[in-house]
GROMACS .gro file of C-alpha atoms in nm:
model
  359
    1UNK     CA    1   0.000   0.000   0.000
    2UNK     CA    2   0.106   0.358  -0.038
    3UNK     CA    3   0.297   0.485   0.259
    4UNK     CA    4   0.450   0.141   0.326
    5UNK     CA    5   0.818   0.154   0.243
    6UNK     CA    6   0.949  -0.124   0.026
    7UNK     CA    7   1.250  -0.323   0.133
    8UNK     CA    8   1.559  -0.235  -0.073
    9UNK     CA    9   1.573  -0.456  -0.377
   10UNK     CA   10   1.936  -0.556  -0.384
   11UNK     CA   11   2.252  -0.433  -0.218
   12UNK     CA   12   2.505  -0.318  -0.474
   13UNK     CA   13   2.778  -0.492  -0.274
   14UNK     CA   14   2.798  -0.858  -0.377
   15UNK     CA   15   2.813  -1.133  -0.117
   16UNK     CA   16   3.184  -1.227  -0.162
   17UNK     CA   17   3.289  -0.863  -0.125
   18UNK     CA   18   3.072  -0.822   0.185
   19UNK     CA   19   3.216  -1.138   0.340
   20UNK     CA   20   3.567  -1.020   0.257
   21UNK     CA   21   3.506  -0.690   0.435
   22UNK     CA   22   3.346  -0.853   0.741
   23UNK     CA   23   3.611  -1.122   0.787
   24UNK     CA   24   3.915  -0.924   0.677
   25UNK     CA   25   3.985  -1.169   0.394
   26UNK     CA   26   4.007  -0.880   0.147
   27UNK     CA   27   4.347  -0.796   0.298
   28UNK     CA   28   4.494  -1.115   0.150
   29UNK     CA   29   4.448  -1.016  -0.213
   30UNK     CA   30   4.333  -1.269  -0.471
   31UNK     CA   31   4.354  -1.563  -0.227
   32UNK     CA   32   4.128  -1.381   0.018
   33UNK     CA   33   3.878  -1.297  -0.257
   34UNK     CA   34   3.868  -1.659  -0.370
   35UNK     CA   35   3.814  -1.781  -0.013
   36UNK     CA   36   3.536  -1.526   0.045
   37UNK     CA   37   3.372  -1.636  -0.282
   38UNK     CA   38   3.396  -1.999  -0.174
   39UNK     CA   39   3.235  -1.922   0.163
   40UNK     CA   40   2.955  -1.730  -0.013
   41UNK     CA   41   2.901  -2.015  -0.259
   42UNK     CA   42   2.880  -2.264   0.029
   43UNK     CA   43   2.619  -2.045   0.198
   44UNK     CA   44   2.402  -2.010  -0.114
   45UNK     CA   45   2.441  -2.378  -0.201
   46UNK     CA   46   2.355  -2.487   0.154
   47UNK     CA   47   2.043  -2.267   0.150
   48UNK     CA   48   1.921  -2.420  -0.176
   49UNK     CA   49   2.006  -2.776  -0.068
   50UNK     CA   50   1.822  -2.726   0.261
   51UNK     CA   51   1.512  -2.606   0.077
   52UNK     CA   52   1.536  -2.902  -0.159
   53UNK     CA   53   1.567  -3.144   0.132
   54UNK     CA   54   1.255  -2.988   0.281
   55UNK     CA   55   1.063  -2.991  -0.048
   56UNK     CA   56   1.139  -3.341  -0.180
   57UNK     CA   57   1.074  -3.584   0.104
   58UNK     CA   58   0.828  -3.374   0.307
   59UNK     CA   59   0.656  -3.075   0.141
   60UNK     CA   60   0.582  -3.262  -0.181
   61UNK     CA   61   0.402  -3.538   0.010
   62UNK     CA   62   0.209  -3.300   0.235
   63UNK     CA   63   0.090  -3.083  -0.055
   64UNK     CA   64  -0.010  -3.382  -0.270
   65UNK     CA   65  -0.196  -3.541   0.024
   66UNK     CA   66  -0.391  -3.218   0.081
   67UNK     CA   67  -0.497  -3.199  -0.283
   68UNK     CA   68  -0.593  -3.567  -0.304
   69UNK     CA   69  -0.767  -3.581   0.036
   70UNK     CA   70  -0.530  -3.834   0.192
   71UNK     CA   71  -0.340  -3.864   0.520
   72UNK     CA   72   0.022  -3.782   0.462
   73UNK     CA   73   0.328  -3.862   0.673
   74UNK     CA   74   0.260  -3.768   1.035
   75UNK     CA   75   0.442  -4.020   1.253
   76UNK     CA   76   0.809  -3.920   1.239
   77UNK     CA   77   0.860  -3.591   1.419
   78UNK     CA   78   0.623  -3.291   1.428
   79UNK     CA   79   0.392  -3.308   1.123
   80UNK     CA   80   0.613  -3.589   0.994
   81UNK     CA   81   0.907  -3.360   0.919
   82UNK     CA   82   1.147  -3.621   1.053
   83UNK     CA   83   1.088  -3.812   0.729
   84UNK     CA   84   1.364  -3.594   0.579
   85UNK     CA   85   1.628  -3.758   0.799
   86UNK     CA   86   1.465  -4.101   0.776
   87UNK     CA   87   1.458  -4.094   0.396
   88UNK     CA   88   1.815  -3.970   0.379
   89UNK     CA   89   1.939  -4.253   0.600
   90UNK     CA   90   1.726  -4.508   0.414
   91UNK     CA   91   1.840  -4.408   0.066
   92UNK     CA   92   2.206  -4.344   0.140
   93UNK     CA   93   2.243  -4.672   0.331
   94UNK     CA   94   2.120  -4.878   0.035
   95UNK     CA   95   2.368  -5.063  -0.180
   96UNK     CA   96   2.476  -4.885  -0.497
   97UNK     CA   97   2.391  -5.144  -0.761
   98UNK     CA   98   2.578  -5.106  -1.089
   99UNK     CA   99   2.403  -5.293  -1.374
  100UNK     CA  100   2.601  -5.492  -1.625
  101UNK     CA  101   2.716  -5.330  -1.950
  102UNK     CA  102   2.675  -4.972  -1.828
  103UNK     CA  103   2.907  -4.707  -1.968
  104UNK     CA  104   3.062  -4.646  -1.627
  105UNK     CA  105   3.224  -4.300  -1.669
  106UNK     CA  106   2.908  -4.146  -1.821
  107UNK     CA  107   2.683  -4.336  -1.576
  108UNK     CA  108   2.881  -4.199  -1.280
  109UNK     CA  109   2.901  -3.843  -1.410
  110UNK     CA  110   2.535  -3.800  -1.510
  111UNK     CA  111   2.393  -3.738  -1.156
  112UNK     CA  112   2.674  -3.492  -1.082
  113UNK     CA  113   2.604  -3.299  -1.405
  114UNK     CA  114   2.231  -3.273  -1.322
  115UNK     CA  115   2.296  -3.137  -0.971
  116UNK     CA  116   2.586  -2.904  -1.053
  117UNK     CA  117   2.407  -2.741  -1.347
  118UNK     CA  118   2.131  -2.630  -1.110
  119UNK     CA  119   2.359  -2.514  -0.829
  120UNK     CA  120   2.577  -2.310  -1.064
  121UNK     CA  121   2.269  -2.128  -1.191
  122UNK     CA  122   2.209  -1.970  -0.849
  123UNK     CA  123   2.542  -1.785  -0.873
  124UNK     CA  124   2.387  -1.487  -1.055
  125UNK     CA  125   2.046  -1.478  -0.886
  126UNK     CA  126   1.992  -1.166  -0.669
  127UNK     CA  127   1.826  -1.291  -0.350
  128UNK     CA  128   1.812  -0.960  -0.165
  129UNK     CA  129   2.005  -0.811   0.127
  130UNK     CA  130   2.332  -0.842  -0.063
  131UNK     CA  131   2.299  -1.218  -0.121
  132UNK     CA  132   2.429  -1.250  -0.477
  133UNK     CA  133   2.755  -1.416  -0.572
  134UNK     CA  134   2.804  -1.243  -0.907
  135UNK     CA  135   2.619  -1.000  -1.133
  136UNK     CA  136   2.772  -1.025  -1.482
  137UNK     CA  137   2.633  -0.825  -1.772
  138UNK     CA  138   2.516  -1.147  -1.939
  139UNK     CA  139   2.355  -1.289  -1.625
  140UNK     CA  140   2.027  -1.403  -1.781
  141UNK     CA  141   2.206  -1.567  -2.075
  142UNK     CA  142   2.438  -1.741  -1.829
  143UNK     CA  143   2.159  -1.889  -1.620
  144UNK     CA  144   1.978  -2.019  -1.930
  145UNK     CA  145   2.300  -2.171  -2.064
  146UNK     CA  146   2.413  -2.334  -1.740
  147UNK     CA  147   2.071  -2.480  -1.659
  148UNK     CA  148   2.053  -2.627  -2.009
  149UNK     CA  149   2.354  -2.846  -1.930
  150UNK     CA  150   2.113  -3.067  -1.732
  151UNK     CA  151   1.990  -3.202  -2.066
  152UNK     CA  152   2.336  -3.345  -2.122
  153UNK     CA  153   2.321  -3.518  -1.784
  154UNK     CA  154   1.983  -3.674  -1.861
  155UNK     CA  155   2.087  -3.814  -2.198
  156UNK     CA  156   2.410  -3.942  -2.041
  157UNK     CA  157   2.207  -4.123  -1.774
  158UNK     CA  158   1.973  -4.274  -2.032
  159UNK     CA  159   2.241  -4.383  -2.277
  160UNK     CA  160   2.491  -4.512  -2.020
  161UNK     CA  161   2.237  -4.727  -1.831
  162UNK     CA  162   2.220  -4.995  -2.105
  163UNK     CA  163   1.844  -5.009  -2.056
  164UNK     CA  164   1.596  -4.943  -2.335
  165UNK     CA  165   1.353  -4.765  -2.103
  166UNK     CA  166   1.630  -4.542  -1.969
  167UNK     CA  167   1.743  -4.465  -2.324
  168UNK     CA  168   1.389  -4.374  -2.431
  169UNK     CA  169   1.353  -4.155  -2.121
  170UNK     CA  170   1.682  -3.977  -2.195
  171UNK     CA  171   1.588  -3.915  -2.559
  172UNK     CA  172   1.246  -3.791  -2.458
  173UNK     CA  173   1.404  -3.555  -2.205
  174UNK     CA  174   1.632  -3.404  -2.470
  175UNK     CA  175   1.348  -3.373  -2.722
  176UNK     CA  176   1.134  -3.204  -2.458
  177UNK     CA  177   1.405  -2.966  -2.341
  178UNK     CA  178   1.486  -2.857  -2.697
  179UNK     CA  179   1.117  -2.803  -2.774
  180UNK     CA  180   1.060  -2.587  -2.467
  181UNK     CA  181   1.395  -2.421  -2.408
  182UNK     CA  182   1.361  -2.212  -2.722
  183UNK     CA  183   1.023  -2.063  -2.617
  184UNK     CA  184   1.165  -2.017  -2.266
  185UNK     CA  185   1.463  -1.817  -2.390
  186UNK     CA  186   1.262  -1.620  -2.647
  187UNK     CA  187   1.005  -1.524  -2.382
  188UNK     CA  188   1.287  -1.424  -2.150
  189UNK     CA  189   1.423  -1.199  -2.423
  190UNK     CA  190   1.098  -1.002  -2.418
  191UNK     CA  191   1.185  -0.908  -2.060
  192UNK     CA  192   1.531  -0.804  -2.178
  193UNK     CA  193   1.369  -0.570  -2.431
  194UNK     CA  194   1.170  -0.405  -2.151
  195UNK     CA  195   1.464  -0.383  -1.911
  196UNK     CA  196   1.728  -0.306  -2.172
  197UNK     CA  197   1.982  -0.538  -2.010
  198UNK     CA  198   2.075  -0.901  -1.944
  199UNK     CA  199   2.216  -0.817  -1.600
  200UNK     CA  200   2.001  -0.978  -1.332
  201UNK     CA  201   2.047  -0.700  -1.076
  202UNK     CA  202   1.945  -0.437  -1.332
  203UNK     CA  203   1.639  -0.640  -1.436
  204UNK     CA  204   1.528  -0.643  -1.073
  205UNK     CA  205   1.597  -0.269  -1.035
  206UNK     CA  206   1.391  -0.195  -1.349
  207UNK     CA  207   1.083  -0.339  -1.174
  208UNK     CA  208   1.107  -0.105  -0.875
  209UNK     CA  209   0.885   0.176  -1.002
  210UNK     CA  210   0.508   0.200  -0.954
  211UNK     CA  211   0.303   0.087  -1.254
  212UNK     CA  212  -0.034   0.211  -1.134
  213UNK     CA  213  -0.201   0.302  -0.808
  214UNK     CA  214  -0.552   0.172  -0.736
  215UNK     CA  215  -0.744   0.267  -0.420
  216UNK     CA  216  -0.422   0.355  -0.243
  217UNK     CA  217  -0.253   0.030  -0.343
  218UNK     CA  218   0.060   0.065  -0.556
  219UNK     CA  219   0.102  -0.197  -0.826
  220UNK     CA  220   0.474  -0.230  -0.904
  221UNK     CA  221   0.618  -0.259  -1.253
  222UNK     CA  222   0.680  -0.629  -1.217
  223UNK     CA  223   0.691  -0.773  -1.566
  224UNK     CA  224   0.424  -1.024  -1.465
  225UNK     CA  225   0.190  -0.723  -1.447
  226UNK     CA  226   0.340  -0.537  -1.742
  227UNK     CA  227   0.323  -0.841  -1.972
  228UNK     CA  228   0.108  -1.117  -1.816
  229UNK     CA  229   0.099  -1.305  -2.148
  230UNK     CA  230   0.478  -1.350  -2.139
  231UNK     CA  231   0.455  -1.451  -1.773
  232UNK     CA  232   0.210  -1.732  -1.850
  233UNK     CA  233   0.419  -1.848  -2.148
  234UNK     CA  234   0.731  -1.856  -1.935
  235UNK     CA  235   0.556  -2.048  -1.657
  236UNK     CA  236   0.433  -2.318  -1.896
  237UNK     CA  237   0.770  -2.351  -2.070
  238UNK     CA  238   0.944  -2.366  -1.731
  239UNK     CA  239   0.719  -2.650  -1.610
  240UNK     CA  240   0.813  -2.846  -1.920
  241UNK     CA  241   1.181  -2.758  -1.881
  242UNK     CA  242   1.193  -2.895  -1.525
  243UNK     CA  243   0.980  -3.199  -1.619
  244UNK     CA  244   0.681  -3.135  -1.396
  245UNK     CA  245   0.321  -3.237  -1.466
  246UNK     CA  246   0.171  -3.243  -1.716
  247UNK     CA  247   0.512  -3.257  -1.885
  248UNK     CA  248   0.684  -3.535  -1.690
  249UNK     CA  249   0.665  -3.790  -1.973
  250UNK     CA  250   1.044  -3.862  -1.984
  251UNK     CA  251   1.028  -4.018  -1.636
  252UNK     CA  252   0.665  -4.128  -1.627
  253UNK     CA  253   0.643  -4.453  -1.425
  254UNK     CA  254   0.327  -4.564  -1.608
  255UNK     CA  255   0.504  -4.545  -1.947
  256UNK     CA  256   0.876  -4.613  -1.911
  257UNK     CA  257   0.928  -4.730  -1.550
  258UNK     CA  258   1.126  -4.427  -1.433
  259UNK     CA  259   1.293  -4.321  -1.756
  260UNK     CA  260   1.653  -4.208  -1.740
  261UNK     CA  261   1.675  -4.280  -1.365
  262UNK     CA  262   1.552  -4.642  -1.378
  263UNK     CA  263   1.893  -4.800  -1.315
  264UNK     CA  264   2.006  -4.563  -1.041
  265UNK     CA  265   1.998  -4.647  -0.670
  266UNK     CA  266   2.138  -4.528  -0.339
  267UNK     CA  267   2.335  -4.202  -0.351
  268UNK     CA  268   2.311  -4.174  -0.732
  269UNK     CA  269   1.932  -4.185  -0.720
  270UNK     CA  270   1.938  -3.924  -0.442
  271UNK     CA  271   2.154  -3.697  -0.658
  272UNK     CA  272   1.923  -3.720  -0.959
  273UNK     CA  273   1.615  -3.667  -0.740
  274UNK     CA  274   1.792  -3.375  -0.572
  275UNK     CA  275   1.882  -3.230  -0.911
  276UNK     CA  276   1.519  -3.236  -1.023
  277UNK     CA  277   1.404  -3.031  -0.725
  278UNK     CA  278   1.701  -2.797  -0.747
  279UNK     CA  279   1.597  -2.721  -1.105
  280UNK     CA  280   1.241  -2.654  -0.989
  281UNK     CA  281   1.373  -2.398  -0.741
  282UNK     CA  282   1.611  -2.253  -1.000
  283UNK     CA  283   1.317  -2.211  -1.238
  284UNK     CA  284   1.124  -2.044  -0.957
  285UNK     CA  285   1.422  -1.816  -0.887
  286UNK     CA  286   1.439  -1.710  -1.253
  287UNK     CA  287   1.065  -1.644  -1.260
  288UNK     CA  288   1.084  -1.445  -0.937
  289UNK     CA  289   1.377  -1.241  -1.069
  290UNK     CA  290   1.257  -1.147  -1.416
  291UNK     CA  291   0.881  -1.135  -1.361
  292UNK     CA  292   0.808  -1.086  -0.989
  293UNK     CA  293   1.052  -0.817  -0.886
  294UNK     CA  294   1.310  -1.053  -0.738
  295UNK     CA  295   1.345  -0.984  -0.364
  296UNK     CA  296   1.121  -0.676  -0.377
  297UNK     CA  297   0.839  -0.651  -0.126
  298UNK     CA  298   0.713  -0.447   0.169
  299UNK     CA  299   0.812  -0.479   0.537
  300UNK     CA  300   0.987  -0.820   0.525
  301UNK     CA  301   1.356  -0.857   0.432
  302UNK     CA  302   1.427  -0.911   0.063
  303UNK     CA  303   1.555  -1.266   0.110
  304UNK     CA  304   1.225  -1.361   0.277
  305UNK     CA  305   1.022  -1.227  -0.015
  306UNK     CA  306   1.251  -1.404  -0.259
  307UNK     CA  307   1.203  -1.739  -0.084
  308UNK     CA  308   0.826  -1.686  -0.063
  309UNK     CA  309   0.809  -1.633  -0.439
  310UNK     CA  310   1.009  -1.941  -0.534
  311UNK     CA  311   0.815  -2.154  -0.286
  312UNK     CA  312   0.496  -2.024  -0.450
  313UNK     CA  313   0.624  -2.155  -0.785
  314UNK     CA  314   0.706  -2.489  -0.622
  315UNK     CA  315   0.354  -2.503  -0.474
  316UNK     CA  316   0.210  -2.442  -0.821
  317UNK     CA  317   0.411  -2.734  -0.965
  318UNK     CA  318   0.268  -2.965  -0.699
  319UNK     CA  319  -0.082  -2.831  -0.758
  320UNK     CA  320  -0.052  -2.916  -1.127
  321UNK     CA  321   0.090  -3.257  -1.037
  322UNK     CA  322  -0.233  -3.339  -0.853
  323UNK     CA  323  -0.479  -3.164  -1.084
  324UNK     CA  324  -0.361  -3.193  -1.446
  325UNK     CA  325  -0.331  -3.525  -1.635
  326UNK     CA  326  -0.006  -3.614  -1.810
  327UNK     CA  327   0.009  -3.549  -2.186
  328UNK     CA  328   0.141  -3.804  -2.437
  329UNK     CA  329   0.487  -3.753  -2.579
  330UNK     CA  330   0.351  -3.657  -2.922
  331UNK     CA  331   0.117  -3.404  -2.762
  332UNK     CA  332   0.401  -3.271  -2.550
  333UNK     CA  333   0.625  -3.207  -2.851
  334UNK     CA  334   0.337  -3.060  -3.053
  335UNK     CA  335   0.249  -2.814  -2.775
  336UNK     CA  336   0.611  -2.698  -2.767
  337UNK     CA  337   0.684  -2.662  -3.139
  338UNK     CA  338   0.341  -2.564  -3.272
  339UNK     CA  339   0.208  -2.375  -2.971
  340UNK     CA  340   0.459  -2.214  -2.737
  341UNK     CA  341   0.723  -2.150  -3.001
  342UNK     CA  342   0.484  -1.952  -3.222
  343UNK     CA  343   0.333  -1.766  -2.925
  344UNK     CA  344   0.674  -1.679  -2.781
  345UNK     CA  345   0.793  -1.523  -3.108
  346UNK     CA  346   0.462  -1.337  -3.142
  347UNK     CA  347   0.510  -1.203  -2.789
  348UNK     CA  348   0.868  -1.099  -2.870
  349UNK     CA  349   0.763  -0.906  -3.180
  350UNK     CA  350   0.471  -0.743  -3.000
  351UNK     CA  351   0.695  -0.643  -2.710
  352UNK     CA  352   0.952  -0.492  -2.947
  353UNK     CA  353   0.680  -0.290  -3.124
  354UNK     CA  354   0.531  -0.160  -2.798
  355UNK     CA  355   0.871  -0.063  -2.655
  356UNK     CA  356   0.967   0.101  -2.986
  357UNK     CA  357   0.647   0.307  -2.991
  358UNK     CA  358   0.687   0.411  -2.627
  359UNK     CA  359   1.047   0.509  -2.690
   0.00000   0.00000   0.00000
């Protein structure tokens, strides 16, 4: 509302520099800067991994149970939250079974590629209150490029498993990611046209002004309000990119067992499962940054608003998982190439025309 001061969007001092100043590491030159960057990366990575650990074993089950009118986990700890530790011990204590004829180097590397591609994407995300590891001028291009490496991990897992269902799942994942990554990037470029930059911090700053004021309530210039059509397109393409319903065909248990992850067990299965949820949160972080003002919001600290927004995206993925039926692979590809691709280019052209006329 008007009169309520907004929390500062993003400190201009990046997290490694702030840590260097607080700890005195900046006095040690390049070595100190590298150590401060490492400490900051560990903090950001630990935050994302903690959220993923909360989302995968616990929140996912509780949300799905609420939508499907079932009793969820409630016996291990308060509200069943102890299932996080129980599942971790259960999965990590299982034997790592290596099937015959697997391509061992690729089979071993695939889970690591899936997880690392998501974690590296958070390096340029402005989370508020100075929590941002780096803010390069090509930040948005970087996060699209680094998250796309996950496709390589999925096809490696499918090919290296020496299992026809895994191979089909890996090929489907690549076909799906190609079909939806282009609309995702093109729709993101419409935001770049509005903001005039690829730098994530500047994109957030561009959404700070008031778009319109209604009955004393200020509507900010979040690009979800400025261009809701692009926001919806990006949401749909993002759900397909992270393989959530109704676009989870590459790992659908009713069709191909578990797709590219069929032959994985123990810690490798945990890594792939972890990577899936990390990519969901990375998608939510990108959406929050380029469409929802990043960490912007009244009263609460910026990091709190940022986490609320990406958890809202996660909640929406679980809502769709319970409410929307899975599409066939041919329908999935057709929606991407014949639907979203055309609409994303139409949105890009329209955005360019509008910005050109306003300029």
